[in-house]
Amino acid sequence: MSTPVDTDQPLLNFSNCHIGILAQLDRLNQLPALLAPAELARKTAQQALEFFPKAVYQHHAEEEQELFPAVRASAHAGAERLQVESMIDRLKAQHRELERLWEDLEPELRKVAKGQSTNLDSQKLFRLVDTYQAHARYEESDFLPLSHTILKRNDHHMAALGLSLHLRHAPYIPSHI
């Protein structure tokens, strides 16, 4: 960028250049402090991308394929079973909502993880976090205590659930034939 030269005071031209150079250097001096949060954002997004599909989706699948059917089958007919059904419907609906929110956020999180410019919807991200926190609180305070009461009535039901979960997580070891 060219600036007019004051031919009457040539030294002032050099001084004015220094003002612009020093201002740019002051901004450049802030760069290391700005890189640390950017690197943390990149790593946080990458960790979420690795964690969420494995842990959360797997957790939802285990609840829906193992826990919910076990509690449903062991609940007493009538009011207790109706309560269990209502709770399971609510939890499954929350699972789908959380998965939809994640799927909406995932493309932008991939950009963050790569250090690319993004239009990450922070309100949607906050909604995902808040919704999952509320979901976990409800499950922990209401559904899991009721599940424990129901499944504990018959030790075989609790043992069957434990074995099912163990088998789901056991490593596959191919046999030699």
XYZ file of C-alpha atoms in Angstrom:
177
model
C 0.000 0.000 0.000
C 1.462 3.325 -1.076
C 1.185 6.354 1.168
C 1.863 9.939 0.110
C 5.397 11.122 0.778
C 5.927 14.327 2.717
C 8.804 15.852 0.793
C 9.184 18.666 3.322
C 9.734 16.228 6.227
C 11.245 13.069 4.745
C 12.194 11.578 8.126
C 8.530 11.640 9.139
C 7.847 9.188 6.312
C 10.172 6.662 7.910
C 8.612 7.213 11.307
C 5.080 6.710 9.927
C 6.178 3.436 8.321
C 7.379 2.231 11.697
C 3.941 2.855 13.194
C 2.330 0.486 10.690
C 5.111 -2.103 10.973
C 5.011 -2.072 14.779
C 1.203 -2.418 14.788
C 1.450 -5.468 12.513
C 4.208 -6.952 14.664
C 2.056 -6.442 17.780
C -0.703 -8.461 16.107
C 1.794 -11.104 15.008
C 3.112 -11.305 18.554
C -0.366 -12.484 19.656
C -0.303 -15.438 17.254
C 1.182 -18.029 19.665
C -1.526 -17.265 22.219
C -4.168 -17.674 19.508
C -2.756 -20.996 18.283
C -3.203 -22.798 21.610
C -7.012 -22.417 21.705
C -7.210 -23.282 17.995
C -5.199 -26.461 18.585
C -7.390 -27.332 21.578
C -10.511 -26.824 19.428
C -9.070 -29.071 16.721
C -8.182 -31.825 19.204
C -11.534 -31.573 21.008
C -13.431 -31.910 17.737
C -11.263 -34.869 16.655
C -11.786 -36.639 19.989
C -15.544 -36.100 19.754
C -15.561 -37.504 16.217
C -13.744 -40.617 17.411
C -15.765 -40.998 20.624
C -19.373 -40.220 19.793
C -20.071 -42.770 17.041
C -18.434 -45.575 18.990
C -19.419 -44.889 22.574
C -22.782 -43.150 22.282
C -24.231 -45.168 19.408
C -22.989 -48.384 21.023
C -24.452 -47.343 24.371
C -27.831 -46.624 22.783
C -27.766 -49.965 20.952
C -26.957 -51.880 24.139
C -29.762 -50.206 26.016
C -32.258 -50.839 23.224
C -31.167 -54.417 22.474
C -30.270 -55.638 25.962
C -31.492 -53.485 28.841
C -34.876 -52.313 27.605
C -36.096 -55.790 26.555
C -34.863 -57.305 29.833
C -36.679 -54.718 31.946
C -39.796 -54.910 29.786
C -39.911 -58.717 30.048
C -39.391 -58.671 33.810
C -41.847 -55.884 34.648
C -45.133 -56.872 36.258
C -48.156 -56.654 33.975
C -50.325 -53.603 34.477
C -49.176 -50.255 35.850
C -45.510 -51.207 36.198
C -45.221 -52.470 32.627
C -47.060 -49.390 31.328
C -44.632 -47.168 33.245
C -41.660 -49.099 31.822
C -43.053 -48.858 28.282
C -43.575 -45.121 28.659
C -40.044 -44.636 29.980
C -38.518 -46.767 27.210
C -40.448 -44.836 24.557
C -39.161 -41.574 26.012
C -35.562 -42.811 26.181
C -35.628 -44.170 22.624
C -37.064 -40.878 21.339
C -34.257 -39.055 23.118
C -31.711 -41.420 21.533
C -32.998 -40.585 18.054
C -33.003 -36.842 18.811
C -29.419 -36.976 20.091
C -28.305 -38.964 17.060
C -29.970 -36.448 14.706
C -28.286 -33.554 16.493
C -24.927 -35.326 16.231
C -25.413 -36.039 12.532
C -26.220 -32.370 11.914
C -23.074 -31.242 13.760
C -20.654 -33.874 12.481
C -19.730 -32.262 9.109
C -18.797 -28.975 10.766
C -16.904 -30.782 13.543
C -14.858 -32.528 10.835
C -13.882 -29.087 9.533
C -12.909 -27.936 13.026
C -10.810 -31.092 13.474
C -8.972 -30.285 10.222
C -8.439 -26.651 11.227
C -10.685 -25.452 8.415
C -13.054 -22.524 8.443
C -16.484 -23.589 9.648
C -20.004 -22.402 10.340
C -20.390 -24.552 13.445
C -23.849 -23.939 14.905
C -22.953 -23.326 18.541
C -26.625 -23.295 19.592
C -27.089 -26.776 18.124
C -23.914 -27.930 19.877
C -25.162 -26.530 23.188
C -28.523 -28.236 22.574
C -26.759 -31.574 22.019
C -24.842 -31.231 25.284
C -27.855 -30.005 27.272
C -30.142 -32.689 25.820
C -27.688 -35.457 26.593
C -27.154 -34.192 30.130
C -30.934 -34.154 30.717
C -31.242 -37.622 29.138
C -28.528 -39.054 31.385
C -30.055 -37.451 34.499
C -33.481 -38.932 33.704
C -32.021 -42.349 33.018
C -29.880 -42.277 36.173
C -32.561 -40.904 38.504
C -35.659 -42.678 37.165
C -35.138 -45.517 34.713
C -32.057 -47.274 36.094
C -33.310 -47.398 39.705
C -36.630 -48.848 38.494
C -34.717 -51.286 36.259
C -32.651 -52.392 39.234
C -35.778 -52.989 41.312
C -37.432 -54.975 38.531
C -34.418 -57.064 37.522
C -33.295 -57.707 41.112
C -36.544 -59.589 41.820
C -35.102 -62.501 39.903
C -31.342 -63.008 40.081
C -31.477 -64.995 36.844
C -32.714 -61.929 34.951
C -29.851 -59.772 36.269
C -27.341 -62.551 35.524
C -28.704 -62.999 31.994
C -28.313 -59.272 31.335
C -24.758 -59.362 32.701
C -23.848 -62.355 30.528
C -25.383 -60.756 27.456
C -23.366 -57.577 27.970
C -20.206 -59.591 28.652
C -20.611 -61.545 25.430
C -21.236 -58.346 23.497
C -17.921 -56.921 24.736
C -15.828 -60.099 24.678
C -13.071 -60.046 22.077
C -13.535 -62.308 19.087
C -11.030 -65.139 19.118
C -11.150 -67.239 15.948
C -10.884 -70.949 16.470
C -8.295 -73.043 14.681
C -9.872 -75.654 12.513
